[in-house]
GROMACS .gro file of C-alpha atoms in nm:
model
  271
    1UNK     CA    1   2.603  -3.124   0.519
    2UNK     CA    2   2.281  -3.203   0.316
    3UNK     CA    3   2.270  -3.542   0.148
    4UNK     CA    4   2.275  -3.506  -0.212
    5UNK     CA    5   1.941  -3.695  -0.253
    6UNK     CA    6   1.804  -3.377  -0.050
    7UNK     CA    7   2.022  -3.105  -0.309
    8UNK     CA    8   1.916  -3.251  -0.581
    9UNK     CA    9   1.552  -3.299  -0.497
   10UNK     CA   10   1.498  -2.939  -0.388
   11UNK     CA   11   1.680  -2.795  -0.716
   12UNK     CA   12   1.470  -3.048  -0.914
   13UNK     CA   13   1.205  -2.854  -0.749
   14UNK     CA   14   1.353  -2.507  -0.796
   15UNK     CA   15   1.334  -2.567  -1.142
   16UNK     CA   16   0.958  -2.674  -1.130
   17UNK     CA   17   1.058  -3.045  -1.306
   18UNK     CA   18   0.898  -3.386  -1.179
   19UNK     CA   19   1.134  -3.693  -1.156
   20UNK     CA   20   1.024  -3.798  -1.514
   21UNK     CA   21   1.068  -3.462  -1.653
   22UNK     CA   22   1.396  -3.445  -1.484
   23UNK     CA   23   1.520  -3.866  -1.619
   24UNK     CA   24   1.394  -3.733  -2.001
   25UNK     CA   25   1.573  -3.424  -2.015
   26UNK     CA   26   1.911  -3.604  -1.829
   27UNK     CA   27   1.856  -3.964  -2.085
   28UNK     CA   28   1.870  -4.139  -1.768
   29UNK     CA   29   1.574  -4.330  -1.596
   30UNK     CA   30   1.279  -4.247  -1.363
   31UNK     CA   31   1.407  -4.498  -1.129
   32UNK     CA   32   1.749  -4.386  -1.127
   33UNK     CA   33   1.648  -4.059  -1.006
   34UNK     CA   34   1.407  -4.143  -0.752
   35UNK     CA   35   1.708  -4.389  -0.635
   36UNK     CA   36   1.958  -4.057  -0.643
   37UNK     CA   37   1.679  -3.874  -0.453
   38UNK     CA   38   1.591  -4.166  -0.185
   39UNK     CA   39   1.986  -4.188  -0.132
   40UNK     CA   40   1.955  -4.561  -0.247
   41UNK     CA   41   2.176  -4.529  -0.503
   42UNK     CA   42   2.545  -4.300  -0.513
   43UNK     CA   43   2.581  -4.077  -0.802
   44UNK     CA   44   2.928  -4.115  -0.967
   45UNK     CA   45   3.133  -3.761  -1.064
   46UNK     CA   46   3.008  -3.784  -1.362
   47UNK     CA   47   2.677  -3.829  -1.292
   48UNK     CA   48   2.661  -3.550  -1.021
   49UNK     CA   49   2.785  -3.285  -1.303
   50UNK     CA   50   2.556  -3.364  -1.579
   51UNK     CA   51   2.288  -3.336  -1.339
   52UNK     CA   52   2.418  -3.016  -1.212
   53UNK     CA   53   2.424  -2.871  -1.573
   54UNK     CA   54   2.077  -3.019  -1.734
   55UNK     CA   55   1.948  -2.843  -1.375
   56UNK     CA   56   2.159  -2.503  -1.499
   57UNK     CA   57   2.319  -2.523  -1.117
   58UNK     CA   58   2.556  -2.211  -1.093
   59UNK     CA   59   2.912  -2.370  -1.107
   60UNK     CA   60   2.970  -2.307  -0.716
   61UNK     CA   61   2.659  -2.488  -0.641
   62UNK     CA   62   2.800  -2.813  -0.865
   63UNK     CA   63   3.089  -2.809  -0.648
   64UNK     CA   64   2.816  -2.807  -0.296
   65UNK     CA   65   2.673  -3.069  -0.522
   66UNK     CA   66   2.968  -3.268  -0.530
   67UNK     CA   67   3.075  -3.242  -0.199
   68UNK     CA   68   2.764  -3.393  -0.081
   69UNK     CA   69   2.766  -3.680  -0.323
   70UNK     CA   70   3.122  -3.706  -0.118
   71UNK     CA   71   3.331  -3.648  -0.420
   72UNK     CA   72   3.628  -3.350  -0.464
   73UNK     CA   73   3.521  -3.034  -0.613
   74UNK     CA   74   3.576  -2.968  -0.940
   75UNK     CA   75   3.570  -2.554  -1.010
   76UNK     CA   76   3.855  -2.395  -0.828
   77UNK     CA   77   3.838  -2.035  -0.708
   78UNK     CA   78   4.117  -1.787  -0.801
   79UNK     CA   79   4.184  -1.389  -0.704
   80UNK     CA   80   4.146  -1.163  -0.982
   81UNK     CA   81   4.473  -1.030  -0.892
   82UNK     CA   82   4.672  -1.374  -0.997
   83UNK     CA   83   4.518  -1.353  -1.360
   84UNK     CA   84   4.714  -1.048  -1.474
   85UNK     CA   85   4.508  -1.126  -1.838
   86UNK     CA   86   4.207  -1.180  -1.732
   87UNK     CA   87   4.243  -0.782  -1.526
   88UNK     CA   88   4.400  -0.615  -1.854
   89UNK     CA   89   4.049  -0.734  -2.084
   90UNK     CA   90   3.838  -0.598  -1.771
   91UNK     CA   91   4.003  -0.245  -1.770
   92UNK     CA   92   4.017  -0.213  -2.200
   93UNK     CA   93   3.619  -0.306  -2.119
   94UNK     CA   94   3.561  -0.077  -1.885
   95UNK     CA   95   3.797   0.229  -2.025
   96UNK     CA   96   3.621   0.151  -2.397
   97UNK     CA   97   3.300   0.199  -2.279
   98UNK     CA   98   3.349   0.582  -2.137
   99UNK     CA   99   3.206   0.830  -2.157
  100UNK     CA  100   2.902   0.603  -1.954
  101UNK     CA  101   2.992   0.424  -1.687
  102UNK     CA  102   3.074   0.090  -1.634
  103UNK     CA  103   3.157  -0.155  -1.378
  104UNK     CA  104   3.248  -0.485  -1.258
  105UNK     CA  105   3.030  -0.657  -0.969
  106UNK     CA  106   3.095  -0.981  -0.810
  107UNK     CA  107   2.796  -1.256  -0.738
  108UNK     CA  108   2.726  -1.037  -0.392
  109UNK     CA  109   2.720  -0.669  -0.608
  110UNK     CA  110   3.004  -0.581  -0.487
  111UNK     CA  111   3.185  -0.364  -0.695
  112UNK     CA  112   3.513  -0.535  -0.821
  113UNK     CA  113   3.593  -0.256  -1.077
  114UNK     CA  114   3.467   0.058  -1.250
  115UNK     CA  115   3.571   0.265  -1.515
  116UNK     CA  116   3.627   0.650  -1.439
  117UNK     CA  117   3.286   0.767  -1.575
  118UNK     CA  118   3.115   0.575  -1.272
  119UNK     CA  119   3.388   0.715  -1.028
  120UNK     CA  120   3.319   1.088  -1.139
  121UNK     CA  121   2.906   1.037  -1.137
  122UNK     CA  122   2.908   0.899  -0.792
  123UNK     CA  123   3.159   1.201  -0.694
  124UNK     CA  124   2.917   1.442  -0.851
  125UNK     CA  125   2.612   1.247  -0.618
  126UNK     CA  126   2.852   1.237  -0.325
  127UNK     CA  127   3.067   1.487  -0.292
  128UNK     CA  128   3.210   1.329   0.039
  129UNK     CA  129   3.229   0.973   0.041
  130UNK     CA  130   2.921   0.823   0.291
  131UNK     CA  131   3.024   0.648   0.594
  132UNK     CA  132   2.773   0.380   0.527
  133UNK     CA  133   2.879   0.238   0.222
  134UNK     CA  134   3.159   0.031   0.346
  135UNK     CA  135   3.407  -0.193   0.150
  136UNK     CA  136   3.414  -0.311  -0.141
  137UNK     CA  137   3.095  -0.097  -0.209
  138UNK     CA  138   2.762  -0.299  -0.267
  139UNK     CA  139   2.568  -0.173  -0.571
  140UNK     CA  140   2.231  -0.321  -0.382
  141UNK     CA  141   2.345  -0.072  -0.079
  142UNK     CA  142   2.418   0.176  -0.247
  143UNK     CA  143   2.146   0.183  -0.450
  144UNK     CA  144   1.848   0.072  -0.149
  145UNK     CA  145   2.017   0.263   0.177
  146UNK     CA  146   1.786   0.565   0.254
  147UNK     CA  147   2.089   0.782   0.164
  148UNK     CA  148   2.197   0.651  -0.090
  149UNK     CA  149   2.119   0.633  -0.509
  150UNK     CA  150   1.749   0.657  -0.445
  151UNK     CA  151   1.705   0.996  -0.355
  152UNK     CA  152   1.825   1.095  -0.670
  153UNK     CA  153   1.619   0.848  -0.873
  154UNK     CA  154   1.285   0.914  -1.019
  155UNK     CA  155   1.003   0.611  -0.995
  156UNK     CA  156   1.239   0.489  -0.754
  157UNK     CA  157   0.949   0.230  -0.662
  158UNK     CA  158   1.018   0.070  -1.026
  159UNK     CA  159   1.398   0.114  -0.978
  160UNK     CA  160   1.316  -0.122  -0.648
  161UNK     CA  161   1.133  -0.362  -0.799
  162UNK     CA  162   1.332  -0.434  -1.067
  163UNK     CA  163   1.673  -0.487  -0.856
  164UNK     CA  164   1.479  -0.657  -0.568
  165UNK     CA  165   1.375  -0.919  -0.855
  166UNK     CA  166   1.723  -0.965  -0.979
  167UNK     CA  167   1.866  -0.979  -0.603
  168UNK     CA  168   1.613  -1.261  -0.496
  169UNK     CA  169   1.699  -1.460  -0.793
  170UNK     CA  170   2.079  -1.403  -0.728
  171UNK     CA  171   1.971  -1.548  -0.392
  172UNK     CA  172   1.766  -1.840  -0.517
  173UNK     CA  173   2.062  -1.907  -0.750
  174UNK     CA  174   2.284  -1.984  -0.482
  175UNK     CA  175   2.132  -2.111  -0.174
  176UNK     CA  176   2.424  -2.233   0.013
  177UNK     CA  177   2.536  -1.844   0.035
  178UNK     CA  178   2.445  -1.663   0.359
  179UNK     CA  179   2.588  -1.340   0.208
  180UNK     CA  180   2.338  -1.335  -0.061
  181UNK     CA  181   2.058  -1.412   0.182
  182UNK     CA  182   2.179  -1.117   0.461
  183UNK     CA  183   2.203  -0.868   0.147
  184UNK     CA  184   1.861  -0.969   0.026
  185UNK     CA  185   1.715  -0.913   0.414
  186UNK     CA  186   1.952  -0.590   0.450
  187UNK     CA  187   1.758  -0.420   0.197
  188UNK     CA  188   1.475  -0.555   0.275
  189UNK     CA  189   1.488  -0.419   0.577
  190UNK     CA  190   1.490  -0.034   0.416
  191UNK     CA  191   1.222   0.176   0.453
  192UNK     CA  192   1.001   0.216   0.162
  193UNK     CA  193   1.119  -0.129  -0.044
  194UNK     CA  194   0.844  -0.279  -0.243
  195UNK     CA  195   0.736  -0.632  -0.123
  196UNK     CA  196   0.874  -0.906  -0.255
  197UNK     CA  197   0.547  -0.984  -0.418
  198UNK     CA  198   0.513  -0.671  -0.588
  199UNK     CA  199   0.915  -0.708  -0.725
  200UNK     CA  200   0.814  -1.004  -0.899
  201UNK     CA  201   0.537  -0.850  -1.092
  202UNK     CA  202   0.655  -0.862  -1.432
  203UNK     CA  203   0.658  -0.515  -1.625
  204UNK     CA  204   0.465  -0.452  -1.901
  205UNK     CA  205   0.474  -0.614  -2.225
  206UNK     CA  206   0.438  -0.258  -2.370
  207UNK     CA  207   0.770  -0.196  -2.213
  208UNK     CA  208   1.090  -0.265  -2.387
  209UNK     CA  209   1.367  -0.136  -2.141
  210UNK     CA  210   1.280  -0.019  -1.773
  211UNK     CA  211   1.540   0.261  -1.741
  212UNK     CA  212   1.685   0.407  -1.432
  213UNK     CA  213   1.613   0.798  -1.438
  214UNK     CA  214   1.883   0.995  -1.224
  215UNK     CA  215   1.808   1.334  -1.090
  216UNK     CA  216   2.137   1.540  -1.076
  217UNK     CA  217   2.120   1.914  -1.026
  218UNK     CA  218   1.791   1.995  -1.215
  219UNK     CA  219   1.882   1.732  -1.514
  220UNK     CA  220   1.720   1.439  -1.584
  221UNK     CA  221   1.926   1.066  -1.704
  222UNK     CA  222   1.727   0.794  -1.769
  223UNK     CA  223   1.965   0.484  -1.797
  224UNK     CA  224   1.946   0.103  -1.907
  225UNK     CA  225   2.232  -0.128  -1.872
  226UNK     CA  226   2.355  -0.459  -2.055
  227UNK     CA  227   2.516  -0.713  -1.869
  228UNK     CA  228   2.808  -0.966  -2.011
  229UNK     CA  229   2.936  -1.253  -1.864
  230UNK     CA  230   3.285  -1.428  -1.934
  231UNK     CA  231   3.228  -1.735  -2.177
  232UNK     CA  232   3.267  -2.082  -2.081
  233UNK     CA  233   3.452  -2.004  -1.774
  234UNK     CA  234   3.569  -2.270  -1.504
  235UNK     CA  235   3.669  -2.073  -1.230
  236UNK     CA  236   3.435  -1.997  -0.974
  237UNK     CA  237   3.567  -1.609  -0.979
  238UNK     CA  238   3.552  -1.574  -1.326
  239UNK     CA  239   3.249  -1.770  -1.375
  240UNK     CA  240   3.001  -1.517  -1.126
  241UNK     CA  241   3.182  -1.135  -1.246
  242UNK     CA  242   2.879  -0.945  -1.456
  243UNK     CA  243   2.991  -0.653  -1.624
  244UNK     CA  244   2.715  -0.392  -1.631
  245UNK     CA  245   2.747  -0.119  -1.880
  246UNK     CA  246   2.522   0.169  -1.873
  247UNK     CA  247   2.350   0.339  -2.207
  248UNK     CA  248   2.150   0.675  -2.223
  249UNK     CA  249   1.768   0.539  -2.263
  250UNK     CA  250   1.702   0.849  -2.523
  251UNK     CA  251   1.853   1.149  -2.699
  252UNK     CA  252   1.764   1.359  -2.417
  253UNK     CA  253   1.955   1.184  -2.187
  254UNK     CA  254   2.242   1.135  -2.383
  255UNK     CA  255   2.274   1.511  -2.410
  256UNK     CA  256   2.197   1.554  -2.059
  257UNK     CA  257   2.497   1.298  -2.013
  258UNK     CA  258   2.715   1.494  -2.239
  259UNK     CA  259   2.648   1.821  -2.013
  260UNK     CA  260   2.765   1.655  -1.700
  261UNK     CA  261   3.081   1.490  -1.873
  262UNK     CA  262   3.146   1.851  -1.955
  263UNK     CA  263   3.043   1.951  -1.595
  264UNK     CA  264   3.221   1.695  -1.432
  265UNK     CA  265   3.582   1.753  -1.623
  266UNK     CA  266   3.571   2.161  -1.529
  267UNK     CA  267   3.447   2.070  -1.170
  268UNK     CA  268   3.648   1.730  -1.071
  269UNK     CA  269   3.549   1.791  -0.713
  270UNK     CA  270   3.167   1.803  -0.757
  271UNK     CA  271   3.218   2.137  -0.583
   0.00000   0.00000   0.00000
């Protein structure tokens, strides 16, 4: 296991602050941290979790951080399926939001839930289930896989970018996980993926969404999404679900929308 001195260091660094920066924003002193860092000095509980949230460490990372300051963790981890509540708010969220689609994704994009506006759009893409999308179905390989969402997506270069940014900073967010990281290489790996240094180009300031335009049959759907998080949660489960919720960009697409809702109900199938 790393030595906390060495965690906290190199998420000191992640977050671009010196030692002094760090002791101003944290009220505590130079010294103390370069004592923390040096491993000269044992960081109490306490100390280990305001540290953790002046750094903004994701929850699951507090608990690597306390594990290597050899204390217990503190953010337990519970299946969605034991909080019966928590599952009922998801599905009014996801069934309110129809006719678009919504869904659920885990910290890996895996899909934990969807409403059944994403279920028929993906039927109407694929008719017959892939063989490469495996369970639970990634959003990142689903969306990156030479088969797969891109070849019906227009500017799917800008599509790339913009999820390759958000994947590398889900990665960067949590080191310790070697899921993350093998997703990140994974699509990667794809042919055609922008490079990592052209995902991080920011877009332009002229632009205030950067939709995702669909091609389905000879329409066109450009799409943006919001994402919401649950509030003050303190379980690790609850604590990294995102629910994405996807909005017609402009009137055209809306109406385009509205054709394949209407499309989708007389043809079920996709046939």
């Amino acid at each position: 296991m790393t030595p906390f001195g060495t965690e906290l260091r190199q998420w000191r660094q992640a977050r671009g602050l010196s030692q002094l920066e760090l002791a101003g924003r944290a009220d505590v002193s130079q010294r103390h941290i370069s004592f923390l860092e040096t491993g000269r000095s044992k960081p109490s509980s306490e100390m280990v979790m305001h540290l953790g949230r002046t750094l903004d460490v994701p929850p699951r990372e507090q608990n690597a951080l306390l594990l290597a300051a050899g204390h217990a963790a503190v953010f337990s981890e519970t299946p969605l399926a034991q909080m019966p509540g928590v599952e009922s708010a998801l599905e009014h969220i996801l069934s309110g939001h129809e006719p678009y689609m919504a869904v659920v994704l885990d910290r890996r994009w895996n899909v934990v839930a969807s409403n059944g506006a994403a279920g028929r759009f993906m039927s109407l893409l694929f008719p017959h289930p892939p063989d490469w999308v495996g369970a639970p179905l990634n959003l990142m390989r689903l969306s990156f896989h030479p088969d797969g969402l891109r070849r019906h997506m227009i500017s799917w270069d800008v599509t790339a970018a913009h999820l390759l940014r958000r994947l590398e900073r889900d990665a960067a967010a949590h080191p310790h996980d070697a899921g993350l990281r093998d997703l990140l290489a994974e699509v990667r790996s794809y042919p055609d993926v922008p490079t990592l240094e052209l995902a991080r180009r920011e877009a332009s300031a002229t632009d205030l969404i950067v939709p995702t335009t669909y091609l389905v049959g000879d329409r066109e759907v450009s799409m943006f999404t919001t994402i919401a998080i649950i509030g003050d949660a303190h379980d690790l489960t609850l604590a990294e679900l995102r629910i994405e919720t996807f909005w017609p960009a402009d009137e055209a697409s809306a109406t385009a929308w509205g054709d394949l809702v209407v499309r989708i109900q007389d043809d079920p199938g996709g046939d």
